[in-house]
Amino acid sequence: MIDRLCMVFILMTSFSIIGQKDSANIVKRTYTTAVLPHDIHIVIDGDLSDDGWNVVEWDGGFTVFDPNNGEPPSQRTKFKITYDDRFLYVAVRCYDSVPSNIEKRLARRDNFAGDWIEINIDSYNDKRTGFSFNVSAAGVKGDEFISRNGDYWDDSWNPIWYTAANIDDEGWTAEMKIPFSQLKFGKKQEQVWGLQLNRRYFRGEERSLWQPMQRDAPGWVSEFGMLKGLIDIQPQKQLEIQPFVVNQFDTYPAEENNPFRDGDDFRLNGGLDAKIGITNDLTLDLTVNPDFGQVDADPGAIALDGFQIFFEERRPFFIENKNIFDYEFADGNDNLFYSRRIGRDPQGFVVGNDVGFVDQPKNSTILGAAKFSGKTKNGWSLGLLESVTGNMYAEVQDTLGGRRKELVEPLTNYLVGRVQKDFNDRNSFVGGIFTATNRNLPDNLDFLRKEAYSGGFDFRHSWKERNYYLEGNLVGSHIVGSEEAIERTQKSITHLFQRVDAGHVEVDSNRTSLSGTGGKLEAGKAGGGNWRYNGGVIWRSPELELNDVGFLRQADEIKQYASLRRLFLRPTNFFRTAQMELEQYTTYDFEGNYNRIQYEFQGFINYKNNWWTEVGAAHKPRIYSNTVLRGGPRWRWSEENFWYLFFGSDARKKFNFTLGYVNSQAAEDNFSLVRYVLRFNYQPFDAFSLSVSSEYEENPNKTQYVMEASFNNTPRYVTANIDQRTFNTSIRFNYSLNSNLSIQYYGEPFISRGTYTDFNYVEDPIAEKLKDRVTLYSDGQISRINGGSSYMVDEDIDGVTDYEIEDPDFSYVQFRSNLVLRWEYVPGSEIFLVWSQGVVGFGDPTETLGRNLDNQILGQKKENTFLLKATYRFIL
């Protein structure tokens, strides 16, 4: 492994000294604003005739960013900026030679459709973060918080500001009025902020910028020009209070004799969100009894490998300022903070011979949460989050008709602290994170961990105009609990200390704590010229555990990786842009087992007509897994090859589509995957849009894990040939009556069916040939009684059943939908009217997907939720 790492860094060093041409030095532009006289006012109506605009000069000189970088744009753009003691005012004139062809598509907030103009402001002047305000020719507003030098744009940030647009015979105009309270800056006599304006000319699919920028730049915010002339503006502490009230009515199929499922429920709920400016830089967000009823349902998913499924955060309180709290320390979704743990499904359950009916809560109630976050003028990014979820009880009716409550989720406190500090002229930063989870555990929930702590240190250093970088992190975890809780952790699929052939880990049933480490070290080239590359190493020790308030899929892994990418940034007569990339990685466990190596190629091309193609292929000559047999010995898969091809039409058109195909094949037909993808968007008129995304896949596997049995006091690992087929479709439409009133629908049917045949048991799990890895049961060894739900195995054929295999066939069906009317009746205050439907069921595995769709979704009475939520945002 050391030889491989040395080779990676030698290659990286070699490429760094090849005569590549870095970005040419571009002169930073400056716009100098002036204060608006107290007796002059600007009305935000899209009309630029107000006298207030005469106090400042126009600036223009935009240049093309994409596609013909550096050339004059097809249409001219100019702007003005002025201010008073509370607001920043922006006026933009977007010339258009054919005003009747300006694309003015209506959409919900933060849907950037048609022609638009955007202003980006780096009021911290840290060259990494910024605030983005966008308005389309139809008057639809958008706003995002920019972080990681443009790598992350958070559209959940919804500040209060004012804008309007107007189309005239010269093109179209836009006005913006941005409160200083929505920006963050320190106290100085003169503010110097980063500034960029970005125009999308829709017909030509052209982006033009005020501050010229090379396509090979290493970032976005670091390339901004400067805004000067802001004299003696005072930082303004933000104080916003947003109470809400919710009426909810649920209907569902009644269950006979079940007192908890009588057909309908009604509840009235209320809560409060608040935003308090401690300083102009730092904000305290509070929420009491939050409601997330208008949030989209999670997509359907099923995991046969036993690992947990990662779902994106959708709840507004946790999404806002998410970038400050993120600590992605490895690859994939591994993170020290995974906010979906807060308010999770209760982990306890009710059992007993006297249990009749149970009313199990669907999620844990968040009693309250507070989030202190922001960034100071000195380059300190700070974040502190505290949340408490309450005791959750399942209500039980016993077989004699008596009632009682049982605790299924304890009172739990979550704490997350995050800090980063910029230095070296904002080219470098160091940071840290600390998390704590503490549960008030009674005896019946002693299988949960009582305490869980994690911490980390991270850094990034960039040099040579930020084109080169070195970054890394180090994390540690410590969990405390009962002997049962720690033993369950050791045996979980994340760890599997019980693996029979592992010499470096073993289950210790007397332990009451566990500590582990992980980390990452990476170096590479992020900008300048046409080449990009990186390489590094990631490790997760066997004892690392983050799943109390973080996300960790698998521990006990060391991974080396490297990639090399070639960009084609200058348009030709054939394409606008293109790129090719080569990737390679290997993995080991902490015992030194060499588990995997993969080589992959990826390519992308955006043609001159804005159609595009994406293609990729990979070869995996070595695939070993420590987890397939769920605590059994290390398993070998046959070598695998896969490839994919996607292509799509011009996304600007009223109808556009994507077609995709994925094919994976393992040697000896060990397993395979075939996936078909169809996506399309249709916007027949400006106010209405429809999108559909469908996938169908077939995923057969001759050695799908089924169970572990005991034969003659030795473990027997049973696998089988599975024929798995999955279909899902997500449907969305949006109808906008105006820029503040819209109706949106989301629906997704999900069906997955698996049937098992050719049962077999593991003979030699790391044999080269598949026929040597497993042995098929003969007809005399396995049988199934008519109508029975299990297979009987008489392995030694002595007439006595040695063990049973419960029928693993399945057909899982789920449907979720939301119909939401959203009205922002005043800026920042909203009314939601929501109708949600859902059904979850189990179909007949012997039936087709289509018949199960008909029987279990179309033919079933669904659960309905009708919700009315009203908020009002007080600005004090």
PDB file of C-alpha atoms in Angstrom, residues 307 449 486-498 545 547 627 630-631:
ATOM      1  CA  PHE A 307     -26.759  -1.016   5.454  1.00  0.00           C
ATOM      2  CA  ARG A 449     -26.011   3.961  23.796  1.00  0.00           C
ATOM      3  CA  ILE A 486     -21.817  -1.855  23.297  1.00  0.00           C
ATOM      4  CA  GLU A 487     -22.094  -5.503  22.264  1.00  0.00           C
ATOM      5  CA  ARG A 488     -24.881  -4.577  19.827  1.00  0.00           C
ATOM      6  CA  THR A 489     -22.611  -1.881  18.427  1.00  0.00           C
ATOM      7  CA  GLN A 490     -19.744  -4.335  17.957  1.00  0.00           C
ATOM      8  CA  LYS A 491     -22.053  -6.750  16.124  1.00  0.00           C
ATOM      9  CA  SER A 492     -23.797  -4.138  13.952  1.00  0.00           C
ATOM     10  CA  ILE A 493     -23.161  -4.253  10.213  1.00  0.00           C
ATOM     11  CA  THR A 494     -21.053  -1.086  10.502  1.00  0.00           C
ATOM     12  CA  HIS A 495     -18.482  -3.032  12.574  1.00  0.00           C
ATOM     13  CA  LEU A 496     -19.042  -6.837  12.558  1.00  0.00           C
ATOM     14  CA  PHE A 497     -16.473  -7.658  15.211  1.00  0.00           C
ATOM     15  CA  GLN A 498     -17.869 -11.201  15.234  1.00  0.00           C
ATOM     16  CA  GLU A 545     -18.825   4.935  15.603  1.00  0.00           C
ATOM     17  CA  ASN A 547     -24.317   7.013  14.103  1.00  0.00           C
ATOM     18  CA  THR A 627     -19.848  -7.604   5.268  1.00  0.00           C
ATOM     19  CA  ARG A 630     -23.053 -10.500   8.072  1.00  0.00           C
ATOM     20  CA  GLY A 631     -20.391 -11.649  10.490  1.00  0.00           C
TER      21      GLY A 631
END
